[in-house]
Short mmCIF file of C-alpha atoms and ligand atoms in Angstrom, two decimals:
data_model
loop_
_atom_site.label_atom_id
_atom_site.label_comp_id
_atom_site.label_asym_id
_atom_site.label_seq_id
_atom_site.Cartn_x
_atom_site.Cartn_y
_atom_site.Cartn_z
CA MET E 217 50.52 115.19 113.12
CA LYS E 218 50.24 119.00 112.78
CA ILE E 219 51.52 119.76 109.30
CA LEU E 220 52.05 123.09 107.55
CA VAL E 221 51.01 122.66 103.92
CA THR E 222 52.47 125.43 101.75
CA GLY E 223 50.54 125.75 98.49
CA GLY E 224 47.72 123.76 100.09
CA ALA E 225 45.05 125.66 98.15
CA GLY E 226 46.49 124.48 94.81
CA TYR E 227 45.72 121.46 92.69
CA ILE E 228 47.86 118.78 94.37
CA GLY E 229 47.90 120.51 97.77
CA SER E 230 44.10 120.55 98.06
CA HIS E 231 43.79 116.83 97.27
CA THR E 232 46.56 116.08 99.77
CA PHE E 233 44.80 118.22 102.39
CA VAL E 234 41.69 116.02 102.10
CA GLU E 235 43.74 112.83 102.37
CA LEU E 236 45.68 114.14 105.40
CA VAL E 237 42.46 114.99 107.26
CA ARG E 238 41.00 111.60 106.36
CA GLU E 239 44.09 109.94 107.87
CA GLY E 240 43.74 111.88 111.14
CA HIS E 241 46.43 114.53 110.54
CA GLU E 242 45.93 118.24 111.21
CA PRO E 243 47.02 120.17 108.12
CA VAL E 244 47.29 123.97 108.10
CA ILE E 245 47.21 125.62 104.66
CA PHE E 246 49.67 128.43 103.91
CA ASP E 247 49.01 129.97 100.48
CA ASN E 248 49.11 133.37 98.79
CA PHE E 249 46.43 132.43 96.21
CA SER E 250 48.73 133.43 93.35
CA ASN E 251 47.53 130.33 91.48
CA ALA E 252 44.49 129.22 93.45
CA SER E 253 40.94 130.29 94.15
CA ARG E 254 39.38 131.07 97.53
CA GLU E 255 36.42 128.99 96.35
CA ILE E 256 38.52 125.96 97.31
CA LEU E 257 37.93 126.63 101.04
CA PRO E 258 34.17 125.91 101.28
CA ARG E 259 34.74 122.88 99.08
CA LEU E 260 37.44 121.51 101.37
CA GLU E 261 35.08 122.09 104.26
CA GLN E 262 32.35 120.14 102.47
CA LEU E 263 34.76 117.29 101.75
CA THR E 264 36.30 117.02 105.21
CA GLY E 265 33.47 118.24 107.45
CA LYS E 266 35.91 120.70 109.05
CA THR E 267 36.66 124.37 108.43
CA PRO E 268 40.18 124.39 106.97
CA VAL E 269 42.79 126.23 109.01
CA MET E 270 44.21 128.66 106.48
CA ILE E 271 46.90 131.35 106.69
CA GLU E 272 47.11 133.67 103.72
CA GLY E 273 50.69 134.67 103.00
CA ASP E 274 53.75 134.38 100.82
CA ILE E 275 56.47 131.86 101.61
CA ARG E 276 59.03 134.64 101.08
CA ASP E 277 57.62 136.30 104.21
CA THR E 278 59.91 134.52 106.69
CA VAL E 279 58.51 136.40 109.70
CA LEU E 280 54.93 135.35 108.96
CA LEU E 281 56.01 131.78 108.25
CA SER E 282 57.97 131.60 111.48
CA ARG E 283 55.04 132.97 113.48
CA THR E 284 52.69 130.51 111.77
CA LEU E 285 54.91 127.51 112.50
CA SER E 286 55.14 128.49 116.13
CA GLN E 287 51.49 129.50 116.68
CA GLN E 288 50.16 126.40 114.91
CA GLY E 289 52.62 124.07 116.64
CA ALA E 290 53.59 122.50 113.29
CA GLU E 291 55.76 119.38 113.51
CA ALA E 292 56.39 118.94 109.77
CA VAL E 293 55.96 120.76 106.47
CA ILE E 294 54.71 119.58 103.09
CA HIS E 295 56.02 122.12 100.61
CA PHE E 296 53.95 122.50 97.43
CA ALA E 297 54.09 126.29 97.00
CA GLY E 298 55.84 127.47 93.88
CA ALA E 299 55.38 128.43 90.26
CA LYS E 300 55.28 125.55 87.76
CA ALA E 301 54.88 126.67 84.13
CA VAL E 302 57.89 125.58 82.05
CA GLY E 303 57.34 128.13 79.23
CA GLU E 304 56.83 131.04 81.64
CA SER E 305 60.00 130.06 83.52
CA MET E 306 62.06 130.69 80.36
CA LYS E 307 60.46 134.13 79.83
CA ASP E 308 60.51 135.23 83.48
CA PRO E 309 63.33 133.29 85.20
CA LEU E 310 63.54 135.70 88.13
CA LYS E 311 59.93 134.95 89.08
CA TYR E 312 60.94 131.27 89.31
CA TYR E 313 64.16 131.85 91.25
CA SER E 314 62.37 134.20 93.63
CA ASN E 315 59.20 132.19 94.19
CA ASN E 316 60.70 128.71 94.17
CA VAL E 317 64.32 129.06 95.35
CA THR E 318 64.16 132.17 97.58
CA GLY E 319 60.75 131.01 98.82
CA THR E 320 62.15 127.64 99.88
CA GLN E 321 65.19 129.25 101.54
CA SER E 322 62.81 131.47 103.52
CA LEU E 323 60.75 128.43 104.53
CA LEU E 324 63.85 126.53 105.69
CA GLU E 325 65.02 129.53 107.73
CA ALA E 326 61.63 129.75 109.43
CA MET E 327 61.70 125.99 110.07
CA GLN E 328 65.22 126.17 111.51
CA GLU E 329 64.22 129.02 113.81
CA ASN E 330 61.36 126.94 115.19
CA GLY E 331 63.15 123.59 115.40
CA VAL E 332 60.85 122.09 112.74
CA ARG E 333 63.09 119.79 110.71
CA LYS E 334 60.78 117.48 108.79
CA ILE E 335 59.90 118.37 105.23
CA VAL E 336 58.33 116.65 102.24
CA PHE E 337 59.11 118.55 99.04
CA SER E 338 57.30 118.56 95.65
CA SER E 339 60.01 117.77 93.16
CA SER E 340 59.42 116.62 89.63
CA ALA E 341 60.46 114.08 87.02
CA THR E 342 61.75 117.09 85.12
CA VAL E 343 64.99 116.71 87.16
CA TYR E 344 65.82 113.61 85.05
CA GLY E 345 66.09 115.71 81.85
CA ASP E 346 66.02 113.61 78.68
CA PRO E 347 65.96 110.09 80.19
CA GLU E 348 68.93 107.83 79.42
CA GLN E 349 67.17 104.85 80.94
CA LEU E 350 63.53 103.71 81.15
CA PRO E 351 61.83 103.15 83.52
CA ILE E 352 63.66 105.90 85.41
CA PRO E 353 65.15 104.98 88.83
CA GLU E 354 65.96 107.64 91.46
CA THR E 355 69.67 107.01 90.79
CA HIS E 356 69.33 108.33 87.23
CA PRO E 357 71.67 111.32 86.57
CA LEU E 358 70.03 114.69 87.20
CA SER E 359 69.85 117.45 84.61
CA THR E 360 67.32 119.82 83.14
CA ALA E 361 66.72 121.95 80.10
CA ASN E 362 64.50 124.71 81.51
CA THR E 363 64.50 127.26 84.33
CA TYR E 364 61.58 125.67 86.17
CA GLY E 365 63.49 122.38 86.28
CA GLU E 366 66.66 124.19 87.37
CA THR E 367 64.82 125.65 90.36
CA LYS E 368 63.69 122.13 91.36
CA LEU E 369 67.29 120.92 91.14
CA VAL E 370 68.62 123.89 93.13
CA ILE E 371 65.98 123.26 95.82
CA GLU E 372 66.81 119.54 95.96
CA ASN E 373 70.49 120.49 96.41
CA MET E 374 69.60 123.05 99.09
CA LEU E 375 67.61 120.42 100.97
CA ARG E 376 70.43 117.87 100.67
CA ALA E 377 72.90 120.43 102.05
CA VAL E 378 70.62 121.40 104.94
CA SER E 379 69.93 117.78 105.85
CA SER E 380 73.65 116.98 106.03
CA SER E 381 74.46 120.17 107.97
CA GLY E 382 73.44 118.75 111.29
CA PRO E 383 71.39 116.09 113.00
CA GLY E 384 67.64 116.01 113.15
CA TRP E 385 66.66 116.91 109.60
CA SER E 386 64.36 114.56 107.75
CA VAL E 387 63.79 115.39 104.08
CA ILE E 388 61.76 113.45 101.55
CA LEU E 389 61.97 114.65 97.94
CA LEU E 390 58.95 113.35 96.04
CA ARG E 391 59.57 113.37 92.29
CA TYR E 392 56.14 113.43 90.68
CA PHE E 393 55.56 112.19 87.18
CA ASN E 394 52.37 113.56 85.49
CA PRO E 395 49.57 114.27 87.98
CA VAL E 396 46.06 114.24 86.47
CA GLY E 397 42.45 113.55 87.51
CA ALA E 398 40.38 114.96 90.33
CA HIS E 399 38.54 114.02 93.50
CA GLU E 400 35.77 111.56 92.62
CA THR E 401 33.10 113.94 93.98
CA GLY E 402 33.97 116.53 91.33
CA LEU E 403 34.25 119.16 94.08
CA ILE E 404 37.96 119.83 93.61
CA GLY E 405 40.18 119.48 90.57
CA GLU E 406 42.67 121.23 88.30
CA SER E 407 41.66 124.74 87.25
CA PRO E 408 44.44 126.32 85.18
CA ASP E 409 44.51 130.03 84.45
CA GLY E 410 44.33 130.83 80.73
CA ILE E 411 45.31 128.34 78.04
CA PRO E 412 46.35 125.04 79.64
CA ASN E 413 49.98 124.01 79.09
CA ASN E 414 49.39 120.38 79.94
CA LEU E 415 47.67 117.60 78.06
CA MET E 416 44.86 116.53 80.41
CA PRO E 417 43.45 119.98 81.24
CA TYR E 418 43.60 120.85 77.54
CA ILE E 419 41.66 117.71 76.59
CA CYS E 420 39.13 118.53 79.36
CA GLN E 421 38.56 122.00 77.93
CA VAL E 422 38.08 120.60 74.41
CA ALA E 423 35.57 118.08 75.77
CA VAL E 424 33.59 120.76 77.58
CA GLY E 425 33.54 123.02 74.51
CA ARG E 426 35.96 125.73 75.67
CA ARG E 427 38.51 124.86 72.95
CA ASP E 428 37.98 123.55 69.38
CA LYS E 429 40.57 120.84 69.24
CA LEU E 430 43.71 119.46 70.81
CA GLN E 431 47.06 120.09 69.16
CA VAL E 432 49.12 116.92 69.38
CA TYR E 433 52.77 117.94 69.56
CA GLY E 434 54.53 115.51 67.25
CA ASN E 435 53.79 112.01 65.96
CA ASP E 436 57.30 111.15 64.87
CA TYR E 437 58.82 110.18 68.22
CA ASP E 438 60.39 106.79 68.74
CA THR E 439 57.31 105.49 70.59
CA PRO E 440 54.71 102.86 69.57
CA ASP E 441 52.37 105.39 67.89
CA GLY E 442 54.88 108.23 67.44
CA THR E 443 53.32 110.51 70.10
CA GLY E 444 54.91 111.39 73.46
CA VAL E 445 54.70 108.82 76.25
CA ARG E 446 54.28 109.87 79.92
CA ASP E 447 53.57 108.30 83.29
CA TYR E 448 50.19 109.78 84.29
CA ILE E 449 49.33 109.41 87.95
CA HIS E 450 45.94 110.02 89.57
CA VAL E 451 46.11 113.01 91.92
CA LYS E 452 44.42 110.92 94.62
CA ASP E 453 47.26 108.39 94.41
CA LEU E 454 49.72 111.26 94.61
CA ALA E 455 47.93 112.60 97.70
CA ALA E 456 48.13 109.14 99.29
CA GLY E 457 51.87 109.12 98.48
CA HIS E 458 52.28 112.25 100.63
CA VAL E 459 50.52 110.63 103.55
CA ALA E 460 52.83 107.62 103.17
CA ALA E 461 55.84 109.99 103.15
CA ILE E 462 54.60 111.78 106.29
CA ASN E 463 54.25 108.42 108.00
CA ARG E 464 57.95 107.80 107.19
CA ILE E 465 59.28 111.26 108.06
CA GLU E 466 60.33 110.51 111.67
CA ALA E 467 63.72 108.98 110.77
CA PRO E 468 66.56 111.41 109.92
CA GLN E 469 67.18 111.14 106.18
CA CYS E 470 67.28 112.83 102.81
CA THR E 471 65.52 110.48 100.42
CA ALA E 472 64.37 111.07 96.82
CA ILE E 473 61.41 108.95 95.75
CA ASN E 474 59.56 108.71 92.44
CA LEU E 475 55.78 108.92 92.52
CA GLY E 476 54.56 107.37 89.30
CA THR E 477 52.74 104.26 88.15
CA GLY E 478 55.59 102.77 86.11
CA ARG E 479 53.33 102.66 83.04
CA GLY E 480 53.71 104.86 79.97
CA THR E 481 50.71 106.18 78.02
CA SER E 482 50.92 107.98 74.67
CA VAL E 483 49.05 111.18 73.78
CA LEU E 484 46.78 109.28 71.38
CA GLU E 485 46.09 106.56 73.97
CA MET E 486 45.10 109.29 76.41
CA VAL E 487 42.81 110.90 73.81
CA ALA E 488 41.12 107.53 73.20
CA ALA E 489 40.68 106.82 76.92
CA PHE E 490 39.23 110.28 77.54
CA SER E 491 36.82 109.97 74.59
CA GLU E 492 35.55 106.76 76.10
CA ALA E 493 35.16 108.27 79.58
CA ALA E 494 33.37 111.36 78.27
CA GLY E 495 31.32 109.48 75.66
CA LYS E 496 32.34 111.88 72.91
CA PRO E 497 35.17 112.23 70.40
CA ILE E 498 38.06 114.61 71.15
CA PRO E 499 38.98 116.39 67.91
CA TYR E 500 42.72 116.80 67.41
CA GLU E 501 45.31 117.78 64.86
CA ILE E 502 48.91 116.69 64.59
CA MET E 503 51.41 119.52 64.91
CA GLY E 504 55.20 119.75 65.04
CA ARG E 505 57.07 118.77 68.20
CA ARG E 506 56.99 121.15 71.18
CA GLU E 507 60.42 122.52 72.05
CA GLY E 508 61.99 120.82 75.05
CA ASP E 509 59.70 117.75 75.03
CA VAL E 510 61.16 114.28 75.47
CA ALA E 511 59.85 111.16 73.69
CA SER E 512 59.16 108.99 76.74
CA CYS E 513 59.28 109.42 80.48
CA TYR E 514 58.04 106.89 83.05
CA ALA E 515 59.01 105.95 86.56
CA ASP E 516 60.56 102.99 88.21
CA PRO E 517 58.17 103.05 91.20
CA GLY E 518 60.03 100.29 93.10
CA LEU E 519 61.49 102.49 95.84
CA ALA E 520 58.10 104.03 96.70
CA ARG E 521 56.74 100.50 97.09
CA GLU E 522 59.64 99.30 99.25
CA TYR E 523 60.27 102.37 101.33
CA LEU E 524 56.83 103.96 101.65
CA GLY E 525 54.67 100.88 101.15
CA TRP E 526 52.87 102.97 98.54
CA GLU E 527 51.66 101.99 95.11
CA ALA E 528 49.39 103.74 92.59
CA ARG E 529 45.93 102.20 92.58
CA PHE E 530 44.19 104.01 89.72
CA GLY E 531 44.58 103.50 85.98
CA ILE E 532 44.08 105.78 82.98
CA GLY E 533 40.34 104.98 82.80
CA GLU E 534 39.77 106.26 86.35
CA MET E 535 41.98 109.31 85.77
CA CYS E 536 39.91 110.27 82.69
CA ARG E 537 36.59 109.49 84.41
CA ASP E 538 37.39 111.72 87.40
CA ALA E 539 38.92 114.51 85.29
CA TRP E 540 35.78 114.56 83.12
CA ASN E 541 33.46 114.44 86.13
CA TRP E 542 35.24 117.49 87.58
CA GLN E 543 35.32 119.42 84.28
CA SER E 544 31.73 118.69 83.32
CA ARG E 545 30.47 119.81 86.75
CA ASN E 546 32.75 122.87 86.75
CA PRO E 547 33.12 123.91 83.09
CA MET E 548 34.97 127.12 84.07
CA GLY E 549 36.91 125.52 86.94
CA TYR E 550 36.63 127.53 90.18
CA GLU E 551 35.81 130.77 88.30
P1 LIG O 1477 49.37 124.78 91.86
O1 LIG O 1477 49.84 126.01 91.16
O2 LIG O 1477 47.97 124.36 91.68
O3 LIG O 1477 49.68 124.90 93.43
C1 LIG O 1477 50.70 125.69 93.95
C2 LIG O 1477 50.09 126.53 95.06
O4 LIG O 1477 51.13 127.33 95.65
C3 LIG O 1477 49.02 127.49 94.58
O5 LIG O 1477 47.90 127.39 95.42
C4 LIG O 1477 49.66 128.87 94.69
O6 LIG O 1477 48.70 129.89 94.98
C5 LIG O 1477 50.64 128.65 95.83
N1 LIG O 1477 51.83 129.52 95.79
C6 LIG O 1477 52.63 129.76 94.73
N2 LIG O 1477 53.62 130.59 95.10
C7 LIG O 1477 53.45 130.86 96.42
C8 LIG O 1477 54.16 131.66 97.35
N3 LIG O 1477 55.24 132.35 97.01
N4 LIG O 1477 53.70 131.70 98.62
C9 LIG O 1477 52.59 131.01 98.99
N5 LIG O 1477 51.89 130.26 98.14
C10 LIG O 1477 52.31 130.18 96.86
O7 LIG O 1477 50.38 123.61 91.41
P2 LIG O 1477 50.29 122.05 91.66
O8 LIG O 1477 50.08 121.40 90.35
O9 LIG O 1477 49.39 121.75 92.78
O10 LIG O 1477 51.81 121.77 92.06
C11 LIG O 1477 52.25 121.75 93.40
C12 LIG O 1477 53.74 121.52 93.43
O11 LIG O 1477 54.05 120.32 92.74
C13 LIG O 1477 54.55 122.61 92.75
O12 LIG O 1477 55.73 122.83 93.50
C14 LIG O 1477 54.91 122.01 91.41
O13 LIG O 1477 56.11 122.54 90.89
C15 LIG O 1477 55.06 120.55 91.77
N6 LIG O 1477 54.83 119.65 90.62
C16 LIG O 1477 53.66 119.74 89.90
C17 LIG O 1477 53.48 118.93 88.80
C18 LIG O 1477 52.23 119.03 87.96
O14 LIG O 1477 52.25 118.58 86.81
N7 LIG O 1477 51.12 119.58 88.46
C19 LIG O 1477 54.46 117.99 88.44
C20 LIG O 1477 55.62 117.90 89.20
C21 LIG O 1477 55.80 118.74 90.30
N1 LIG O 1478 50.88 117.48 74.67
C1 LIG O 1478 50.19 117.65 73.49
N2 LIG O 1478 49.35 118.71 73.40
C2 LIG O 1478 49.13 119.59 74.42
C3 LIG O 1478 49.83 119.39 75.63
C4 LIG O 1478 50.71 118.33 75.72
O1 LIG O 1478 50.36 116.88 72.55
O2 LIG O 1478 48.34 120.53 74.25
C5 LIG O 1478 51.78 116.31 74.81
C6 LIG O 1478 53.23 116.68 75.11
O3 LIG O 1478 53.91 116.91 73.90
C7 LIG O 1478 53.71 115.46 75.88
C8 LIG O 1478 52.46 115.00 76.63
O4 LIG O 1478 51.35 115.57 75.94
O5 LIG O 1478 54.08 114.44 74.98
C9 LIG O 1478 52.43 115.46 78.08
O6 LIG O 1478 52.62 116.86 78.12
P1 LIG O 1478 52.33 117.72 79.45
O7 LIG O 1478 52.59 119.14 79.09
O8 LIG O 1478 51.00 117.37 79.99
O9 LIG O 1478 53.40 117.16 80.49
P2 LIG O 1478 54.99 117.15 80.45
O10 LIG O 1478 55.41 115.74 80.63
O11 LIG O 1478 55.52 117.87 79.28
O12 LIG O 1478 55.38 118.01 81.72
C10 LIG O 1478 54.70 117.90 82.97
C11 LIG O 1478 54.83 119.22 83.71
C12 LIG O 1478 56.26 119.47 84.08
C13 LIG O 1478 56.78 118.31 84.89
C14 LIG O 1478 56.61 117.03 84.11
C15 LIG O 1478 57.04 115.85 84.95
O13 LIG O 1478 54.37 120.29 82.89
O14 LIG O 1478 56.34 120.61 84.87
O15 LIG O 1478 55.25 116.86 83.74
O16 LIG O 1478 56.41 115.88 86.18
F1 LIG O 1478 58.07 118.50 85.14
#
């Protein structure tokens, strides 16, 4: 299938691009490089043996999007493009409403104009807020405590409204838990700008000597070792989940599906697993809790299994091995 992949030069988009090509699809990347490097392109070529088809542009440019959909003959869209830093979203909410919400509205308008009505959207477990139930099923009440999460909820609602506005729309909302790891070749991986906000890239930068030690945010949670518990999912599994969603996109629907492993891992368990994979200790210090963090968050992955026939294959050991392989080969990321 010809698929427009917005944000396809980013972390999850690039891994999904490789998986789509491997499965015989024809993805077209649409990205403005606001959080990606052009260095990704030769690497994608090396991984797939094909020069990636790439349109540089902003999803808020409806005219360019519309022209791209029509010229490329796209039949479906996988929509990754957006800004994703929780802290930044509280300081600069308009950037998040503009990029994420206005950007998605522009994309849907361009799709409507061209009769393209199949979309897979990158949502997040953040839409479950502070979980009332674990593991978290898709039917869990939706709420959120930060602007980034609000934009994901608004977009989910926009997509639900569009899909019920008339026949022909097929929408799959993929709610990711915590994507980590990298392609096993070490050619592509996560390359955050500045100080990493998230656990795995921070640990990677400590291991490679770019940072002294990890700050562990709180060891007094109601979890087995007191540190936060999350559902880490290998980015290759996540990419495979998108291919499974694309294979299910024909039927008219609006379906929300968790992509997680169903297993929770604490911060200290992750530190131990990474130390083993890298063959070196990861120095850390215990700090106070980070504002807005929840104690535990992990998926009920049952619907993904039933509906998409998809299940995560990789465990924490493989996630740490591949993250370390990427970071040690590319100490400064794509820079
Ligand atoms: P990323 O920043 O690596 O990728 C996003 C890509 O979109 C980048 O290449 C960026 O240049 C591009 N982009 C941003 N705004 C754009 C715009 N206006 N027009 C065109 N391109 C634009 O992030 P990622 O980790 O790959 O995340 C992809 C999606 O998954 C995002 O929507 C994110 O919110 C969602 N998500 C990510 C996580 C995570 O932990 N990484 C978890 C849940 C959901
Ligand atoms: N943590 C540390 N030190 C760090 C970074 C994180 O101890 O330097 C801890 C956190 O307190 C938390 C765990 O590691 O207990 C995971 O934190 P991350 O920041 O890696 O991930 P979050 O679960 O907080 O959030 C991420 C994304 C959100 C997304 C959510 C669910 O940042 O955007 O996963 O998909 F919504």
